[in-house]
Short mmCIF file of C-alpha atoms in Angstrom, two decimals:
data_model
loop_
_atom_site.label_atom_id
_atom_site.label_comp_id
_atom_site.label_asym_id
_atom_site.label_seq_id
_atom_site.Cartn_x
_atom_site.Cartn_y
_atom_site.Cartn_z
CA MET A 1 -61.78 -33.11 -162.59
CA ASN A 2 -61.32 -29.34 -162.83
CA PRO A 3 -59.62 -27.51 -159.96
CA PRO A 4 -61.94 -25.39 -157.81
CA ALA A 5 -62.61 -21.94 -159.19
CA VAL A 6 -61.34 -18.87 -157.39
CA TYR A 7 -63.47 -15.73 -157.34
CA ILE A 8 -62.77 -12.23 -156.06
CA THR A 9 -65.42 -9.69 -155.12
CA THR A 10 -66.12 -6.65 -152.97
CA SER A 11 -68.48 -5.69 -150.20
CA ARG A 12 -72.04 -4.71 -151.11
CA SER A 13 -71.31 -1.03 -151.60
CA PRO A 14 -67.62 -0.84 -152.50
CA SER A 15 -65.53 2.28 -152.68
CA PRO A 16 -63.91 3.14 -156.02
CA ARG A 17 -60.53 2.05 -154.61
CA SER A 18 -61.93 -1.39 -153.73
CA ARG A 19 -63.31 -1.79 -157.25
CA THR A 20 -59.92 -0.77 -158.65
CA LEU A 21 -58.16 -3.40 -156.54
CA VAL A 22 -60.61 -6.16 -157.51
CA ASN A 23 -60.34 -5.29 -161.20
CA ALA A 24 -56.53 -5.33 -161.03
CA LEU A 25 -56.39 -8.67 -159.18
CA ALA A 26 -58.85 -10.21 -161.65
CA LEU A 27 -56.62 -9.10 -164.54
CA ILE A 28 -53.24 -10.23 -163.18
CA THR A 29 -54.20 -13.45 -161.34
CA PRO A 30 -56.19 -16.54 -162.37
CA ALA A 31 -59.07 -15.40 -160.12
CA ARG A 32 -62.39 -14.38 -161.69
CA LYS A 33 -64.20 -11.20 -160.72
CA ILE A 34 -67.80 -11.35 -159.51
CA ILE A 35 -69.95 -8.24 -159.47
CA ARG A 36 -71.74 -8.65 -156.19
CA GLY A 37 -74.49 -6.05 -156.40
CA LYS A 38 -77.09 -6.60 -153.68
CA LYS A 39 -76.40 -10.32 -153.25
CA SER A 40 -75.92 -11.52 -149.71
CA LEU A 41 -72.74 -13.39 -148.91
CA HIS A 42 -74.76 -16.60 -148.44
CA THR A 43 -76.29 -16.25 -151.94
CA LEU A 44 -72.89 -15.49 -153.43
CA LEU A 45 -71.33 -18.56 -151.81
CA SER A 46 -74.11 -20.84 -153.04
CA GLU A 47 -73.94 -19.46 -156.61
CA CYS A 48 -70.19 -20.01 -156.88
CA GLY A 49 -70.34 -23.69 -156.01
CA ALA A 50 -69.38 -25.92 -153.13
CA ASP A 51 -65.71 -26.35 -154.05
CA SER A 52 -64.97 -22.75 -154.99
CA MET A 53 -62.84 -20.26 -153.10
CA ILE A 54 -63.99 -16.65 -152.73
CA ALA A 55 -61.82 -13.71 -151.70
CA VAL A 56 -63.87 -10.75 -150.46
CA VAL A 57 -62.14 -7.37 -150.24
CA PHE A 58 -63.08 -5.65 -147.00
CA GLU A 59 -62.72 -1.96 -146.23
CA ARG A 60 -61.69 0.18 -143.31
CA PHE A 61 -62.59 3.88 -143.40
CA GLY A 62 -63.50 3.61 -147.09
CA ASN A 63 -60.21 2.05 -148.21
CA PRO A 64 -59.45 -1.60 -148.95
CA ALA A 65 -57.83 -3.11 -145.87
CA GLY A 66 -57.57 -6.79 -146.74
CA LEU A 67 -59.11 -9.98 -148.07
CA THR A 68 -61.31 -12.50 -146.28
CA LEU A 69 -60.99 -15.96 -147.83
CA TYR A 70 -63.96 -18.32 -147.92
CA VAL A 71 -63.33 -21.97 -148.78
CA ARG A 72 -66.33 -24.26 -149.15
CA GLY A 73 -68.55 -21.53 -147.73
CA GLN A 74 -66.55 -21.02 -144.52
CA PRO A 75 -64.22 -18.10 -143.72
CA THR A 76 -60.74 -19.60 -143.43
CA GLN A 77 -58.45 -16.61 -143.03
CA THR A 78 -58.18 -12.86 -143.23
CA LEU A 79 -55.27 -11.19 -144.99
CA ALA A 80 -54.90 -7.58 -143.84
CA PHE A 81 -52.58 -5.01 -145.42
CA SER A 82 -51.87 -1.39 -144.56
CA GLY A 83 -52.05 -0.06 -148.11
CA PHE A 84 -51.79 -0.84 -151.79
CA SER A 85 -51.10 0.77 -155.15
CA VAL A 86 -52.20 -0.23 -158.65
CA SER A 87 -50.48 0.72 -161.91
CA ARG A 88 -52.46 2.24 -164.75
CA GLY A 89 -52.97 0.53 -168.10
CA LEU A 90 -53.29 -3.06 -166.89
CA LYS A 91 -55.87 -3.99 -169.55
CA GLN A 92 -53.41 -3.14 -172.32
CA LEU A 93 -50.66 -5.05 -170.51
CA VAL A 94 -52.67 -8.27 -170.29
CA ASP A 95 -53.98 -7.81 -173.86
CA LYS A 96 -56.43 -10.75 -174.08
CA ALA A 97 -53.65 -13.28 -173.39
CA GLY A 98 -54.86 -13.96 -169.84
CA VAL A 99 -52.82 -14.94 -166.80
CA ALA A 100 -52.18 -18.65 -166.39
CA ARG A 101 -50.66 -18.65 -162.90
CA VAL A 102 -48.80 -16.76 -160.19
CA VAL A 103 -45.26 -17.75 -159.19
CA GLY A 104 -43.30 -16.50 -156.19
CA SER A 105 -39.67 -15.56 -155.71
CA SER A 106 -37.49 -17.40 -153.23
CA LYS A 107 -37.60 -14.48 -150.77
CA THR A 108 -39.66 -15.16 -147.67
CA PRO A 109 -41.66 -12.24 -146.26
CA ARG A 110 -40.89 -11.24 -142.66
CA SER A 111 -44.44 -10.42 -141.61
CA GLU A 112 -47.04 -13.15 -141.22
CA MET A 113 -49.69 -11.31 -143.27
CA ALA A 114 -47.31 -10.79 -146.20
CA LEU A 115 -46.35 -14.46 -146.07
CA ARG A 116 -50.00 -15.56 -146.02
CA LEU A 117 -50.84 -13.26 -148.96
CA LYS A 118 -47.94 -14.67 -150.97
CA GLU A 119 -48.99 -18.24 -150.14
CA PHE A 120 -52.61 -17.52 -151.14
CA LEU A 121 -51.67 -15.99 -154.49
CA THR A 122 -49.19 -18.72 -155.42
CA SER A 123 -51.70 -21.44 -154.46
CA LEU A 124 -54.31 -20.23 -156.97
CA PRO A 125 -55.08 -23.03 -159.45
CA PRO A 126 -53.78 -22.44 -162.99
CA ALA A 127 -56.15 -20.99 -165.56
CA GLN A 128 -56.23 -20.74 -169.33
CA GLY A 129 -53.79 -18.06 -170.35
CA LYS A 130 -50.30 -17.38 -171.59
CA LEU A 131 -48.90 -14.95 -169.03
CA ILE A 132 -47.28 -15.54 -165.64
CA THR A 133 -47.45 -13.06 -162.77
CA ASN A 134 -44.39 -12.93 -160.49
CA ILE A 135 -44.43 -12.10 -156.78
CA ASP A 136 -41.48 -10.44 -155.11
CA VAL A 137 -40.91 -9.08 -151.60
CA PHE A 138 -38.77 -6.11 -150.57
CA GLU A 139 -38.59 -3.24 -148.08
CA LYS A 140 -39.37 0.38 -148.85
CA ASN A 141 -39.42 3.24 -146.34
CA GLY A 142 -39.63 0.87 -143.37
CA LYS A 143 -42.55 -1.12 -144.81
CA GLU A 144 -42.55 -4.58 -146.28
CA VAL A 145 -43.88 -4.61 -149.85
CA VAL A 146 -45.32 -7.57 -151.77
CA VAL A 147 -45.18 -6.78 -155.49
CA LEU A 148 -47.12 -8.48 -158.30
CA THR A 149 -45.20 -8.04 -161.56
CA LEU A 150 -46.41 -8.86 -165.07
CA ARG A 151 -44.25 -8.44 -168.18
CA GLY A 152 -41.70 -6.49 -166.14
CA VAL A 153 -44.25 -3.94 -164.88
CA GLN A 154 -45.07 -3.63 -161.18
CA CYS A 155 -48.85 -3.97 -161.35
CA VAL A 156 -50.00 -4.14 -157.72
CA ASN A 157 -48.05 -3.38 -154.54
CA PHE A 158 -49.32 -4.43 -151.11
CA TYR A 159 -47.78 -2.66 -148.11
CA PHE A 160 -47.40 -4.20 -144.65
CA ARG A 161 -46.37 -2.34 -141.50
CA ASP A 162 -43.68 -3.80 -139.29
CA ASN A 163 -45.24 -4.45 -135.89
#
C-alpha cells in the first residue's frame, strides 16, 4: 500500500509571494503542488483522495502567514509564521533529481509553531527522488528561524516571533 499523498496549494486568488512559497516547498519537499484555480476547498479535497493530506497556504494582508493542514478532509492544525524568505535558483538546484525526504536536526525549536512546522515537514512520506532536504533551527535578530537546506544552500527560511 502506498503512503498517503501530500499536496500543497494556495488560496483561490494567491499573491505572487504565496505562489513563490508553494513552488519552493513543492521543489524541496516530497509534497506535490496543486494549481487550485477556481476550485472550492471541498472539490479540491475530494479530488485529492480520502487518505491524502493537503497543506493550504493562507495569507494575511497579502503575504503568506501560514499553512492549514487538512487530513482526510478535516482541518487538523494551523501553522502560522511571521515571515519567510526563498532563495533564487531552486529549479537548477534540484535539477530533475527530486527530493526523497526531509530530515531534521537534533535541535528542538523553542516556539510551538516552529516545532509543529518541523514535525509536519519531517513527517512527510518519502517520495521518489535522490535528494534529502535538511531542517535546522537557529536564532537571528531575536527571531527563531527554521531553515530548509538542500545541497548546502539555504532554500527556505521561516521566521517565528518570540511571544
